Amino acid sequence: MTFTTFLKNFAADESGAVTVDWVVLTAAIVGLGIAVVASVRGGVETLATNIGTTLTEANTQLTTDTAALN
């Protein structure tokens, strides 16, 4: 077998092509997931902080109202 025959056979061989397709598809999905997390993270942190503040204020108000009743 000559080198040119080897190159022609190598170029025509499609074994492993499906694996490459799956690797590319998986990499795209992972990249999309990372992009979504990066874009949503700031809003989620702000929302969690606001919820924590509201709960703390509600607890403080409840404690104050209960103390005033005694």
N, CA and C of each residue as an Amber inpcrd file, in Angstrom:
protein
   210
   0.8570000  -1.1700000   0.0000000   0.0000000   0.0000000   0.0000000
   0.9060000   1.2370000   0.0000000   0.6320000   2.1220000  -0.9110000
   1.4250000   3.3450000  -0.9920000   0.8500000   4.3930000  -0.0520000
   1.6200000   5.4300000   0.1390000   1.2020000   6.4980000   1.0460000
  -0.0440000   7.2060000   0.5260000  -0.1230000   7.4180000  -0.7800000
  -1.3060000   8.0800000  -1.3410000  -2.5490000   7.2110000  -1.1780000
  -2.4060000   5.9210000  -1.3320000  -3.5370000   5.0250000  -1.1090000
  -3.9730000   5.0770000   0.3480000  -2.9990000   5.0990000   1.2420000
  -3.3080000   5.2050000   2.6670000  -4.0680000   6.4960000   2.9660000
  -3.6130000   7.6130000   2.4130000  -4.2890000   8.8990000   2.6400000
  -5.7110000   8.9020000   2.0850000  -5.9030000   8.3140000   0.9080000
  -7.2480000   8.2490000   0.3240000  -8.1750000   7.4050000   1.2040000
  -7.6690000   6.2660000   1.6580000  -8.4690000   5.4070000   2.5330000
  -8.7690000   6.0970000   3.8670000  -7.7800000   6.7860000   4.3940000
  -7.9610000   7.4930000   5.6670000  -9.0020000   8.5950000   5.5250000
  -8.9580000   9.3390000   4.4340000  -9.9160000  10.4250000   4.2100000
 -11.3290000   9.8930000   3.9890000 -11.4450000   8.7210000   3.3850000
 -12.7630000   8.1550000   3.1030000 -13.3590000   7.4270000   4.3050000
 -12.5400000   7.0850000   5.2830000 -13.0060000   6.3290000   6.4500000
 -13.8630000   7.2270000   7.3370000 -15.0750000   6.7810000   7.6400000
 -15.9870000   7.5810000   8.4550000 -16.1930000   7.0080000   9.8440000
 -15.4280000   6.0080000  10.2170000 -15.5860000   5.4460000  11.5610000
 -15.1380000   6.4740000  12.5840000 -15.9060000   6.6300000  13.6280000
 -15.6070000   7.6270000  14.6500000 -16.2850000   8.9630000  14.4040000
 -16.9130000   9.1310000  13.2530000 -17.5620000  10.4070000  12.9440000
 -18.7360000  10.6700000  13.8810000 -19.4610000   9.6290000  14.2420000
 -20.6000000   9.7900000  15.1470000 -20.1070000  10.2160000  16.5230000
 -18.9900000   9.6560000  16.9500000 -18.4210000  10.0330000  18.2430000
 -18.0450000  11.5070000  18.2520000 -17.4470000  11.9650000  17.1840000
 -17.0750000  13.3790000  17.0900000 -18.3210000  14.2520000  17.1320000
 -19.3720000  13.8410000  16.4500000 -20.6270000  14.6060000  16.4760000
 -21.1700000  14.7210000  17.8980000 -21.1530000  13.6090000  18.6350000
 -21.6580000  13.6240000  20.0100000 -20.7920000  14.4890000  20.9120000
 -19.4910000  14.4580000  20.7140000 -18.5950000  15.2890000  21.5260000
 -18.8740000  16.7660000  21.2640000 -19.0350000  17.1300000  20.0160000
 -19.3230000  18.5300000  19.6710000 -20.6810000  18.9520000  20.2280000
 -21.6850000  18.1010000  20.1080000 -23.0140000  18.4120000  20.6330000
 -22.9870000  18.5640000  22.1490000 -22.2880000  17.6660000  22.8260000
 -22.1840000  17.7440000  24.2850000 -21.4500000  19.0040000  24.7170000
 -20.3850000  19.3530000  24.0170000 -19.6460000  20.5740000  24.3450000
 -20.5240000  21.8110000  24.1540000 -21.3480000  21.8120000  23.1260000
 -22.2490000  22.9450000  22.8970000 -23.2800000  23.0600000  24.0130000
 -23.8120000  21.9370000  24.4610000 -24.8030000  21.9570000  25.5430000
 -24.1730000  22.4360000  26.8440000 -22.9640000  21.9660000  27.1360000
 -22.2650000  22.4120000  28.3480000 -21.9820000  23.9070000  28.2710000
 -21.5400000  24.3810000  27.1240000 -21.2860000  25.8130000  26.9500000
 -22.5420000  26.6430000  27.1320000 -23.6500000  26.1620000  26.6120000
 -24.9220000  26.8640000  26.7750000 -25.3360000  26.9040000  28.2380000
 -25.1420000  25.7990000  28.9420000 -25.4620000  25.7660000  30.3710000
 -24.6330000  26.7520000  31.1660000 -23.3490000  26.8310000  30.8630000
 -22.4710000  27.7830000  31.5570000 -22.9100000  29.2160000  31.2630000
 -23.2820000  29.4870000  30.0240000 -23.7360000  30.8330000  29.6660000
 -25.0190000  31.2020000  30.4040000 -25.9320000  30.2680000  30.5340000
 -27.1920000  30.5330000  31.2460000 -26.9210000  30.8110000  32.7190000
 -26.0790000  29.9940000  33.3380000 -25.7590000  30.1980000  34.7560000
 -25.0930000  31.5510000  34.9620000 -24.1840000  31.9200000  34.0810000
 -23.4880000  33.1970000  34.2180000 -24.4480000  34.3770000  34.0820000
 -25.4350000  34.2610000  33.2090000 -26.3460000  35.3880000  33.0080000
 -27.4190000  35.4850000  34.0870000 -27.7580000  34.3880000  34.7410000
 -28.8330000  34.3750000  35.7300000 -28.3070000  34.5890000  37.1480000
 -27.0320000  34.3180000  37.3750000 -26.4730000  34.3230000  38.7260000
 -26.6970000  35.6450000  39.4610000 -26.4560000  36.7610000  38.8360000
 -26.6100000  38.0580000  39.4970000 -28.0270000  38.3040000  39.9840000
 -29.0020000  38.0030000  39.1530000 -30.3940000  38.1930000  39.5370000
 -30.8180000  37.2880000  40.6780000 -30.3150000  36.0630000  40.6750000
 -30.6600000  35.1250000  41.7410000 -30.0540000  35.5730000  43.0640000
 -28.8200000  36.0690000  43.0250000 -28.1870000  36.5590000  44.2550000
 -28.9580000  37.7450000  44.8290000 -29.3770000  38.6610000  43.9710000
 -30.1540000  39.8140000  44.4220000 -31.4890000  39.3750000  45.0110000
 -32.1600000  38.4560000  44.3500000 -33.4380000  37.9570000  44.8430000
 -33.2800000  37.2770000  46.1990000 -32.2390000  36.4690000  46.3580000
 -32.0060000  35.7880000  47.6360000 -31.7230000  36.7930000  48.7460000
 -30.9710000  37.8360000  48.4440000 -30.6910000  38.8740000  49.4350000
 -31.9730000  39.5960000  49.8360000 -32.8040000  39.9290000  48.8620000
 -34.0730000  40.6120000  49.1550000 -34.9960000  39.7430000  50.0070000
 -35.0560000  38.4670000  49.7080000 -35.8960000  37.5600000  50.5000000
 -35.3730000  37.4680000  51.9250000 -34.0550000  37.3530000  52.0840000
 -33.4610000  37.2890000  53.4190000 -33.7340000  38.5420000  54.2260000
 -33.6210000  39.6980000  53.5810000 -33.8860000  40.9640000  54.2620000
 -35.3500000  41.0590000  54.6840000 -36.2560000  40.6800000  53.8070000
 -37.6840000  40.7270000  54.1190000 -38.0260000  39.8000000  55.2770000
 -37.4640000  38.6000000  55.2840000 -37.7300000  37.6660000  56.3810000
 -37.1670000  38.1730000  57.7010000 -35.9910000  38.7760000  57.6630000
 -35.4030000  39.3280000  58.8860000 -36.2590000  40.4660000  59.4280000
 -36.7120000  41.3490000  58.5370000 -37.5640000  42.4600000  58.9670000
 -38.8920000  41.9490000  59.5250000 -39.4600000  40.9230000  58.9040000
 -40.7250000  40.3710000  59.3870000 -40.5400000  39.7380000  60.7590000
 -39.4280000  39.0500000  60.9670000 -39.1510000  38.4330000  62.2610000
 -38.9400000  39.5000000  63.3310000 -38.2410000  40.5730000  62.9830000
 -38.0100000  41.6650000  63.9270000 -39.3310000  42.3310000  64.3030000
 -40.1790000  42.5500000  63.3200000 -41.4700000  43.1790000  63.5810000
 -42.3320000  42.2690000  64.4570000 -42.3230000  40.9750000  64.1930000
 -43.0980000  40.0290000  64.9910000 -42.5960000  40.0060000  66.4300000
 -41.2860000  40.0170000  66.6160000 -40.7080000  40.0240000  67.9640000
 -41.0760000  41.3060000  68.6930000 -41.0250000  42.4320000  67.9940000
 -41.3650000  43.7200000  68.5980000 -42.8430000  43.7690000  68.9720000
 -43.7120000  43.2930000  68.0930000 -45.1520000  43.2920000  68.3700000
 -45.4850000  42.3790000  69.5490000 -44.8300000  41.2420000  69.6500000
 -45.0720000  40.3080000  70.7490000 -44.6050000  40.9000000  72.0690000
 -43.4720000  41.5940000  72.0650000 -42.9590000  42.2180000  73.2880000
 -43.8800000  43.3440000  73.7420000 -44.4910000  44.0470000  72.8080000
 -45.3840000  45.1460000  73.1630000 -46.6720000  44.6260000  73.8060000
 -47.0710000  43.4120000  73.4730000 -48.2920000  42.8460000  74.0400000
 -48.1130000  42.4340000  75.4990000 -46.8950000  42.1280000  75.9010000
 -46.6610000  41.6650000  77.2750000 -46.6110000  42.8150000  78.1730000
